[in-house]
Coordinates of C-alpha atoms in Angstrom, one line a residue:
M248 CA 17.2 14.4 6.2
Q249 CA 13.5 13.8 4.8
F250 CA 11.7 10.9 5.3
Q251 CA 9.4 9.2 2.4
A252 CA 6.7 7.0 3.3
H253 CA 6.3 4.3 0.4
K254 CA 2.7 3.9 -0.6
G255 CA 1.8 5.5 2.8
V256 CA 2.9 3.7 6.1
S257 CA 2.4 0.2 4.3
T258 CA 4.0 -1.8 7.2
E259 CA 1.0 -0.7 9.5
H260 CA -1.6 0.0 6.9
P261 CA -3.0 -1.4 3.4
E262 CA -0.8 0.5 0.8
N263 CA -2.1 3.4 -1.3
T264 CA -5.0 3.9 0.8
M265 CA -6.3 6.7 2.9
P266 CA -5.3 5.0 6.3
A267 CA -1.8 4.8 5.0
F268 CA -1.7 8.5 4.0
L269 CA -3.3 9.8 6.9
A270 CA -0.8 7.7 9.4
A271 CA 2.2 9.3 7.3
M272 CA 0.8 12.5 8.0
E273 CA 0.3 11.8 11.6
Q274 CA 3.8 10.4 11.9
G275 CA 5.7 13.5 10.6
Y276 CA 7.0 11.8 7.1
D277 CA 8.0 14.6 4.8
I278 CA 6.7 13.0 1.6
I279 CA 4.3 10.3 0.6
E280 CA 5.2 8.0 -2.4
L281 CA 2.1 6.8 -4.4
D282 CA 0.8 5.1 -7.4
V283 CA -1.6 6.7 -9.6
A284 CA -3.8 4.8 -12.1
P285 CA -6.8 5.9 -14.5
T286 CA -10.1 4.1 -14.4
Q287 CA -12.1 3.5 -17.6
D288 CA -13.7 6.8 -16.9
L289 CA -10.3 8.8 -16.7
R290 CA -10.9 9.1 -12.8
F291 CA -7.3 8.8 -11.0
V292 CA -7.0 6.4 -8.3
L293 CA -4.3 5.1 -6.0
I294 CA -3.3 1.4 -6.7
H295 CA 0.0 -0.3 -7.5
D296 CA -0.8 -3.1 -9.8
A297 CA -2.5 -2.9 -13.2
T298 CA -5.0 -5.1 -11.7
L299 CA -7.3 -5.1 -8.6
N300 CA -6.8 -8.8 -7.5
R301 CA -3.8 -8.6 -5.1
T302 CA -5.0 -5.7 -2.8
G303 CA -8.7 -5.7 -3.9
R304 CA -11.5 -7.8 -2.3
N305 CA -15.3 -8.3 -3.2
P306 CA -17.5 -6.6 -0.7
D307 CA -18.1 -9.7 1.6
G308 CA -14.1 -9.7 1.9
S309 CA -13.6 -12.7 -0.5
P310 CA -10.7 -12.9 -3.2
I311 CA -11.9 -11.6 -6.7
A312 CA -12.2 -14.7 -8.8
E313 CA -11.7 -13.1 -12.3
E314 CA -8.8 -10.7 -13.4
I315 CA -10.0 -7.1 -13.5
R316 CA -8.0 -4.2 -14.7
I317 CA -8.5 -1.0 -13.2
T318 CA -8.5 0.8 -16.5
D319 CA -11.3 -1.6 -17.5
I320 CA -13.8 -0.3 -15.1
P321 CA -15.5 3.1 -14.1
Y322 CA -14.4 4.7 -10.9
E323 CA -17.9 3.8 -9.5
K324 CA -17.4 0.2 -10.1
A325 CA -14.1 0.4 -8.3
L326 CA -15.7 1.8 -5.3
E327 CA -17.7 -1.5 -4.9
Y328 CA -14.7 -3.4 -3.8
D329 CA -12.7 -3.2 -0.4
F330 CA -9.1 -2.4 -0.6
G331 CA -8.3 -2.8 3.4
V332 CA -9.5 -6.2 4.1
W333 CA -6.9 -8.0 2.3
F334 CA -4.1 -6.4 4.7
S335 CA -6.3 -6.9 8.1
E336 CA -9.7 -7.1 9.4
K337 CA -9.4 -3.8 10.8
F338 CA -9.4 -2.2 7.5
R339 CA -12.5 -3.8 6.5
G340 CA -14.5 -1.2 4.3
T341 CA -11.8 0.6 2.8
K342 CA -12.5 2.1 -0.3
I343 CA -9.9 2.7 -3.1
A344 CA -8.6 6.2 -2.7
L345 CA -9.4 9.1 -5.4
F346 CA -6.5 11.0 -6.3
D347 CA -8.4 14.1 -6.4
D348 CA -9.0 13.8 -2.6
V349 CA -5.4 12.9 -1.8
L350 CA -4.1 16.0 -3.4
A351 CA -6.5 18.1 -1.6
L352 CA -5.6 16.5 1.9
A353 CA -1.7 17.0 1.0
E354 CA -2.2 20.5 0.2
K355 CA -4.1 21.1 3.4
K356 CA -1.7 19.2 5.6
G357 CA 1.4 20.5 3.9
I358 CA 2.9 17.2 2.9
R359 CA 4.4 16.4 -0.7
L360 CA 3.4 13.7 -2.7
K361 CA 6.0 11.8 -5.1
I362 CA 4.1 10.1 -8.0
D363 CA 5.6 6.7 -9.3
N364 CA 6.7 6.5 -13.0
K365 CA 4.1 4.2 -14.0
Y366 CA 2.3 7.5 -15.6
Q367 CA 4.7 7.1 -18.3
R368 CA 2.9 4.3 -19.8
Y369 CA -0.6 6.1 -20.0
T370 CA -2.1 6.4 -23.2
P371 CA -1.9 10.3 -24.6
E372 CA -5.6 10.7 -23.4
Q373 CA -4.8 9.4 -19.9
K374 CA -1.9 11.6 -19.8
E375 CA -3.7 14.7 -20.9
A376 CA -6.1 14.2 -18.3
F377 CA -3.8 13.5 -15.7
F378 CA -1.7 16.4 -16.5
K379 CA -4.7 18.9 -16.4
L380 CA -5.4 17.4 -12.7
L381 CA -1.8 17.9 -11.6
A382 CA -1.4 21.4 -13.0
P383 CA -2.7 23.4 -9.8
Y384 CA -0.7 21.2 -7.5
Q385 CA 2.9 21.8 -9.0
T386 CA 4.3 22.6 -5.5
V387 CA 2.2 19.5 -3.9
A388 CA 3.1 16.7 -6.1
S389 CA 5.9 15.7 -8.2
L390 CA 6.5 13.3 -10.7
T391 CA 9.1 10.4 -11.1
C392 CA 10.8 9.9 -14.5
S393 CA 12.9 6.9 -15.5
N394 CA 14.4 8.5 -18.4
L395 CA 15.3 11.7 -19.8
E396 CA 12.4 12.0 -22.3
A397 CA 10.0 11.9 -19.4
I398 CA 12.0 14.7 -17.6
T399 CA 11.8 16.8 -20.7
E400 CA 8.2 16.4 -21.1
A401 CA 7.5 17.1 -17.3
V402 CA 9.7 20.1 -17.3
S403 CA 7.6 21.6 -20.3
A404 CA 4.1 20.8 -18.8
F405 CA 5.2 21.8 -14.9
P406 CA 7.6 24.6 -14.7
E407 CA 7.3 24.8 -11.1
M408 CA 7.5 21.3 -10.1
H409 CA 10.1 19.5 -8.3
L410 CA 10.9 16.1 -10.5
H411 CA 12.3 12.8 -9.4
Y412 CA 14.8 10.8 -11.5
D413 CA 15.3 7.1 -10.8
G414 CA 16.8 6.0 -14.0
A415 CA 20.3 5.0 -15.0
V416 CA 23.0 7.3 -13.2
T417 CA 25.7 8.3 -15.8
P418 CA 27.9 11.5 -16.2
E419 CA 26.0 12.2 -19.2
A420 CA 22.5 11.8 -18.0
L421 CA 23.3 14.1 -15.0
E422 CA 24.8 16.8 -17.1
E423 CA 21.7 16.6 -19.2
L424 CA 19.5 16.7 -16.1
G425 CA 21.5 19.8 -15.0
T426 CA 20.3 21.6 -18.1
L427 CA 16.9 21.0 -17.8
L428 CA 16.4 21.6 -14.0
P429 CA 18.0 23.5 -11.0
K430 CA 19.5 21.6 -8.4
E431 CA 16.8 22.6 -5.9
R432 CA 14.1 21.2 -8.2
L433 CA 15.8 17.8 -8.8
T434 CA 16.0 14.5 -6.9
V435 CA 18.0 11.5 -8.3
W436 CA 17.2 8.2 -6.5
L437 CA 19.6 5.3 -6.0
P438 CA 18.4 2.0 -4.9
H439 CA 19.7 0.5 -1.7
Q440 CA 20.8 -3.3 -2.0
N441 CA 18.9 -5.3 0.2
P442 CA 16.1 -8.2 -0.2
K443 CA 13.3 -5.7 -1.2
T444 CA 15.4 -4.6 -4.5
T445 CA 16.6 -7.6 -5.7
W446 CA 14.8 -6.9 -9.0
V447 CA 16.3 -3.7 -9.7
K448 CA 18.2 -3.3 -12.9
V449 CA 20.1 -0.1 -12.3
E450 CA 23.2 0.3 -10.2
F451 CA 22.9 0.1 -6.3
A452 CA 23.5 3.0 -4.3
N453 CA 27.5 3.6 -3.9
P454 CA 29.9 6.4 -2.6
R455 CA 30.9 6.9 -6.2
L456 CA 27.3 7.5 -7.6
A457 CA 26.4 9.6 -4.7
E458 CA 29.5 11.9 -5.2
M459 CA 28.5 12.1 -8.8
I460 CA 24.8 13.2 -8.0
K461 CA 25.7 15.8 -5.6
P462 CA 26.4 18.7 -7.8
Y463 CA 23.4 18.2 -9.7
A464 CA 20.6 17.3 -7.2
S465 CA 19.4 16.1 -4.0
L466 CA 20.2 12.4 -3.2
G467 CA 17.2 10.0 -2.5
V468 CA 18.0 6.4 -1.4
W469 CA 15.3 3.6 -1.5
I470 CA 13.5 1.4 -0.2
L471 CA 15.3 1.1 3.5
S472 CA 13.7 -1.6 5.9
S473 CA 16.0 -1.2 9.1
Y474 CA 18.2 1.2 10.8
R475 CA 21.3 -0.4 9.5
D476 CA 20.0 0.4 5.9
L477 CA 19.4 4.0 7.4
A478 CA 23.1 4.4 8.3
D479 CA 24.2 3.4 4.9
A480 CA 22.0 5.9 3.4
E481 CA 23.4 8.4 5.7
A482 CA 26.9 7.5 5.1
L483 CA 26.1 8.3 1.3
G484 CA 24.9 11.7 2.1
A485 CA 21.3 11.1 1.5
D486 CA 18.8 14.0 1.5
I487 CA 15.7 11.8 1.3
I488 CA 15.4 8.1 2.4
E489 CA 12.4 6.1 1.3
T490 CA 10.7 3.1 3.6
N491 CA 7.6 1.3 4.0
G492 CA 7.4 2.5 7.5
Q493 CA 10.1 0.6 9.3
I494 CA 12.0 3.9 9.9
K495 CA 10.5 7.0 11.3
P496 CA 10.8 10.6 11.4
P497 CA 12.4 11.6 15.1
K498 CA 9.4 12.5 17.3
N499 CA 8.4 12.6 20.8
K500 CA 11.7 12.0 22.0
G501 CA 11.4 11.3 25.9
L502 CA 7.6 11.0 26.0
R503 CA 6.6 8.2 28.6
I504 CA 3.2 6.7 28.2
D505 CA 1.6 3.9 29.7
M506 CA -0.3 1.9 27.2
H507 CA -2.0 -0.5 29.5
T508 CA -4.0 0.4 32.8
H509 CA -7.4 -0.4 34.5
S510 CA -9.9 1.4 36.5
E511 CA -12.8 0.6 38.7
H512 CA -14.7 -0.4 35.3
S513 CA -12.6 -3.4 35.0
H514 CA -13.9 -6.4 37.2
D515 CA -10.5 -6.7 39.2
S516 CA -10.3 -3.2 40.0
V517 CA -11.5 -0.2 42.3
C518 CA -9.2 2.3 41.0
K519 CA -10.7 5.6 39.7
I520 CA -9.5 7.1 36.7
R521 CA -8.4 10.1 38.1
D522 CA -6.4 8.6 40.7
M523 CA -4.7 6.7 38.3
A524 CA -4.0 9.8 36.3
D525 CA -2.6 11.6 39.4
A526 CA -0.4 8.6 40.3
Q527 CA 1.0 8.6 36.5
M528 CA 1.8 12.2 36.8
E529 CA 3.4 11.9 40.0
K530 CA 5.7 9.2 38.5
G531 CA 6.6 11.7 35.8
M532 CA 4.6 10.0 33.1
D533 CA 3.2 12.1 30.2
G534 CA 0.0 10.1 29.7
F535 CA -1.7 6.6 29.8
A536 CA -4.5 4.8 28.3
V537 CA -7.4 3.5 30.2
T538 CA -7.7 -0.1 28.8
D539 CA -10.5 -1.8 30.9
H540 CA -11.1 -5.5 30.4
F541 CA -13.9 -6.7 28.1
D542 CA -13.7 -10.7 28.9
T543 CA -16.0 -11.8 26.1
H544 CA -16.7 -15.1 28.3
S545 CA -18.5 -12.9 30.9
Y546 CA -21.1 -11.1 28.9
L547 CA -23.7 -13.8 29.4
R548 CA -23.3 -13.7 33.3
Y549 CA -23.1 -9.9 33.6
D550 CA -23.3 -6.4 31.6
V551 CA -19.6 -6.2 30.6
V552 CA -20.5 -3.5 28.0
T553 CA -21.7 -0.6 29.9
P554 CA -18.7 -0.3 31.9
I555 CA -16.6 0.1 28.8
G556 CA -18.6 2.8 27.5
K557 CA -18.5 4.5 31.0
A558 CA -14.7 4.1 31.2
A559 CA -14.4 5.7 27.7
E560 CA -16.8 8.7 28.5
E561 CA -14.6 9.4 31.6
A562 CA -11.4 9.1 30.0
R563 CA -12.2 11.5 27.2
A564 CA -13.8 14.2 29.6
L565 CA -10.6 13.9 31.6
N566 CA -8.5 14.2 28.9
E567 CA -10.1 17.4 27.7
K568 CA -9.7 18.7 31.3
L569 CA -5.9 18.0 31.5
G570 CA -5.2 19.5 28.1
D571 CA -2.0 19.6 26.5
R572 CA 0.1 18.9 29.6
F573 CA -1.1 15.2 30.0
R574 CA -2.8 12.6 27.8
V575 CA -5.5 10.2 29.0
L576 CA -6.3 8.1 26.1
T577 CA -9.3 5.9 25.5
G578 CA -9.1 2.0 25.2
V579 CA -10.1 -1.3 25.9
E580 CA -8.5 -4.8 26.4
I581 CA -10.7 -7.3 24.5
S582 CA -9.8 -10.9 25.6
E583 CA -10.9 -14.1 23.7
G584 CA -12.8 -12.0 21.1
F585 CA -13.4 -15.0 18.7
W586 CA -15.2 -16.9 21.4
H587 CA -18.4 -14.7 20.7
P588 CA -17.6 -12.6 17.6
E589 CA -21.2 -10.9 17.7
I590 CA -20.3 -9.3 21.3
Y591 CA -16.9 -8.7 20.2
E592 CA -17.9 -6.6 17.2
Q593 CA -20.4 -4.6 19.5
V594 CA -17.8 -3.6 21.9
R595 CA -15.3 -2.7 19.1
R596 CA -17.8 -0.4 17.6
L597 CA -19.2 1.2 20.9
T598 CA -17.1 4.2 20.6
D599 CA -14.1 5.9 19.1
Y600 CA -11.1 4.3 20.7
D601 CA -7.5 5.5 20.8
V602 CA -6.3 1.8 21.0
I603 CA -7.6 -1.7 21.4
L604 CA -5.5 -4.4 23.1
G605 CA -6.0 -7.9 22.2
S606 CA -5.2 -10.5 25.0
V607 CA -5.9 -14.2 25.9
H608 CA -7.1 -14.7 29.6
L609 CA -9.0 -18.0 29.4
V610 CA -7.9 -21.2 27.3
Q611 CA -10.2 -23.5 25.4
Y612 CA -8.7 -26.6 26.9
K613 CA -10.5 -29.4 28.5
D614 CA -12.3 -28.3 31.6
L615 CA -9.7 -25.5 32.4
T616 CA -11.8 -22.7 30.9
R617 CA -11.4 -20.3 34.1
A618 CA -8.9 -17.4 33.7
Y619 CA -5.4 -18.9 34.1
S620 CA -4.8 -16.3 37.1
A621 CA -7.2 -18.5 39.1
L622 CA -6.0 -21.8 38.1
D623 CA -4.3 -24.2 40.5
F624 CA -1.4 -25.2 38.5
P625 CA 0.2 -27.3 40.9
S626 CA -2.6 -29.6 41.2
L627 CA -2.1 -30.6 37.6
S628 CA 0.3 -32.8 36.0
R629 CA 3.2 -31.6 33.9
E630 CA 1.9 -32.9 30.8
V631 CA -1.4 -31.2 31.3
I632 CA 0.2 -28.0 31.9
E633 CA 2.4 -28.2 28.8
E634 CA -0.6 -29.2 26.7
Y635 CA -2.3 -26.2 28.3
L636 CA 0.3 -23.6 27.3
D637 CA 0.4 -25.3 24.1
R638 CA -3.3 -24.5 23.4
Y639 CA -3.0 -21.2 24.8
F640 CA -0.5 -20.1 22.0
T641 CA -2.9 -21.8 19.2
D642 CA -5.8 -19.6 20.8
M643 CA -3.6 -16.7 20.2
L644 CA -3.1 -17.6 16.7
T645 CA -6.7 -18.0 16.2
M646 CA -7.3 -14.4 17.8
I647 CA -4.9 -12.8 15.5
D648 CA -6.3 -14.4 12.5
C649 CA -10.0 -13.7 13.5
V650 CA -9.9 -10.6 15.4
E651 CA -9.0 -7.2 14.9
F652 CA -7.1 -5.1 17.4
D653 CA -3.9 -2.8 17.5
V654 CA -1.5 -4.4 20.3
L655 CA -1.2 -7.7 21.4
C656 CA -0.9 -8.0 25.2
H657 CA 1.2 -9.9 27.6
L658 CA 2.4 -12.8 25.2
T659 CA 3.4 -15.9 27.4
C660 CA 1.3 -14.5 30.4
P661 CA 0.3 -17.9 31.8
L662 CA 4.0 -18.3 32.6
R663 CA 3.6 -15.4 35.3
Y664 CA 1.5 -17.7 37.3
I665 CA 3.0 -21.2 36.2
N666 CA 6.8 -20.4 36.8
G667 CA 6.3 -17.2 38.6
K668 CA 3.7 -17.7 41.4
F669 CA 4.2 -21.5 41.6
G670 CA 7.7 -22.0 40.4
I671 CA 7.0 -25.0 38.5
G672 CA 9.7 -24.2 35.7
I673 CA 8.2 -25.0 32.3
D674 CA 10.5 -24.4 29.5
R675 CA 9.1 -21.8 27.4
A676 CA 11.6 -22.8 24.5
K677 CA 9.3 -25.8 24.0
Y678 CA 6.8 -23.3 22.4
D679 CA 9.1 -21.4 20.4
E680 CA 8.0 -22.4 16.8
K681 CA 4.6 -21.1 17.6
I682 CA 5.8 -17.9 19.3
D683 CA 7.6 -17.4 16.2
L684 CA 4.5 -17.8 14.1
I685 CA 2.8 -15.3 16.3
L686 CA 5.4 -12.8 15.9
Q687 CA 5.4 -13.1 12.0
K688 CA 1.5 -12.9 11.9
I689 CA 1.3 -9.5 14.1
I690 CA 4.4 -8.2 11.9
K691 CA 2.5 -8.8 8.8
K692 CA -0.6 -7.5 9.7
G693 CA 0.7 -4.1 11.6
I694 CA -0.2 -5.3 15.0
A695 CA 2.2 -3.9 18.0
L696 CA 3.6 -6.0 20.5
E697 CA 3.2 -5.0 23.8
V698 CA 6.1 -5.1 26.6
N699 CA 4.0 -5.8 29.8
V700 CA 6.1 -5.2 33.0
S701 CA 3.5 -6.3 35.3
S702 CA 5.6 -9.6 35.7
Y703 CA 9.1 -8.0 36.4
R704 CA 8.7 -8.3 40.2
I705 CA 7.8 -12.0 40.1
L706 CA 9.8 -13.3 37.0
G707 CA 12.5 -10.6 36.8
D708 CA 11.9 -10.2 33.2
F709 CA 8.8 -8.9 30.9
L710 CA 6.2 -10.5 29.2
P711 CA 7.2 -11.5 26.6
D712 CA 10.6 -11.9 27.9
R713 CA 13.8 -10.0 26.6
E714 CA 14.9 -13.2 24.4
I715 CA 11.4 -13.0 22.5
L716 CA 11.7 -9.4 22.2
K717 CA 15.2 -9.9 20.5
R718 CA 13.6 -12.4 18.1
Y719 CA 10.8 -10.0 17.2
H720 CA 13.4 -7.1 16.5
E721 CA 15.5 -9.8 14.5
M722 CA 12.6 -10.6 12.4
G723 CA 12.0 -7.0 11.5
G724 CA 9.1 -6.3 14.1
Y725 CA 9.5 -2.6 15.4
L726 CA 6.1 -1.7 16.5
V727 CA 6.3 -2.0 20.6
T728 CA 4.2 -0.3 23.5
V729 CA 5.0 -0.3 27.1
G730 CA 2.3 -1.3 29.4
T731 CA 2.3 -1.6 33.3
D732 CA -1.0 -3.4 33.4
A733 CA -1.5 -1.4 36.7
H734 CA -4.8 -2.2 38.4
A735 CA -4.1 0.4 41.3
P736 CA -2.4 3.8 41.4
Q737 CA 0.5 2.5 43.5
D738 CA 1.4 0.5 40.3
A739 CA 1.4 3.5 37.8
G740 CA 4.7 3.7 36.1
K741 CA 6.3 0.7 37.8
N742 CA 9.3 -0.6 36.0
Y743 CA 8.4 1.5 32.8
D744 CA 11.9 2.6 32.7
K745 CA 13.3 -0.8 33.1
A746 CA 11.3 -1.8 29.7
L747 CA 12.9 1.3 28.1
L748 CA 16.4 0.4 28.8
T749 CA 15.9 -3.3 27.6
L750 CA 14.3 -2.0 24.4
K751 CA 17.5 0.4 23.6
E752 CA 19.9 -2.5 24.5
I753 CA 18.2 -4.9 22.0
G754 CA 18.3 -2.2 19.4
F755 CA 14.9 -0.6 19.0
R756 CA 14.9 3.0 18.0
N757 CA 11.3 4.0 18.8
L758 CA 8.4 2.7 21.0
F759 CA 4.7 3.7 20.4
F760 CA 1.6 4.9 21.6
Y761 CA -1.7 5.3 19.8
E762 CA -4.1 8.0 19.2
N763 CA -7.3 7.3 16.9
R764 CA -5.9 3.9 16.6
I765 CA -2.8 5.3 14.7
P766 CA 0.6 4.4 16.1
Q767 CA 2.6 7.3 17.0
Q768 CA 6.5 7.0 17.5
I769 CA 8.6 7.9 20.7
S770 CA 12.2 8.1 19.7
L771 CA 14.3 6.4 22.1

């Protein structure tokens, strides 16, 4: 079975952009589906809508007030707009993608492109220019046609191209398609019935249609959002499935990478990076990320920038030395980034990280603004503790809205101390409404949820706990990383396998590690 990324990996990146396409290539998708539109001066760009307004923003990130059609502006004008920041601050500055560049990149990387049928609405002049652009790329790009007239035109224009048909499937249509194209150059698509395809007017995928198609073409099924959907497509004998990114090509099975560790470059560790690497290898791990603390509240008291730079330099050098047998990834854990945005930005841009972790270690509540790991919770009233926890979740929501990062760390961490260390017994369920909002926000922004195992010895569960992980999975969340939060070599890999077992039991099919800030799947 082949895997097709709809608008690129659009659950993790802004749709129809270079970041979404590069992620599809990195994650092993076979095909990228995309939407091509002409500008006023007949340059071809990647955008789904007729207007810029849904995915485009002004250079300062603000919404575009007036309606702007892509066909009404030249390419150079389209370049003035931002096509990433609407999705996440992480992608601020992303420019509209030029189809010429995507074609060249796909050819270089050996990945195929499937062009949506919107091209059928082009004017004769637009279509002529488009077909001329496509002519050298008949083995790279393919057209999707919604009717037999379009298929006939495409066969005439591109005698070597694989074509896709997503119109009504009838015996008569299939017979005519069979006269126009051999089976190996045709895919017929059926929509999977789910909440994302309620608008579809053709018949949904079913065994009868699937059997009708197989003598004439490969069978494609779109658009799938869960592994339950995938099972439906497999039962139909699908040759290709299309997903926004929730379903991944199998890859890196058995790989074990710890995405959260600390070294002597953190204020609370004396561990050398080389010692952590040796300990991780001894535990059978295949890699780890060096994610030293950058607590933004500390920058006025001492230099917390230089150590992060040194950690990145050492991690990168060790990674080169160890080569392919073991990964040492470069990262940082930035807490309370919204407290001092200017210093946060300085650290975010300090080096090319593999991963940025986002966390809350201090809470903006009354005079209790020290790290919660150092607070004497038994001296506080239950009311104050509950208000403090409520503010912790509020601060986390603020961080998600205001700061860009890749992985949300140790959600519910204060409970490690409140309920674990001190045994106070606060009911976490009191905060489920805010926790659900946090999960919804990170899913929408393509931020991963960390399974932090450092609490297992104290709480017998993870941060966040198993029940929250189940809710995240039920909401459609699938990006998960596992981190030991090890500050010393003896904690390398500890309880990592317990987290893997829990994720499998819940129903997760992949966990992830990050390279160059792109999530890479590990098949479970």
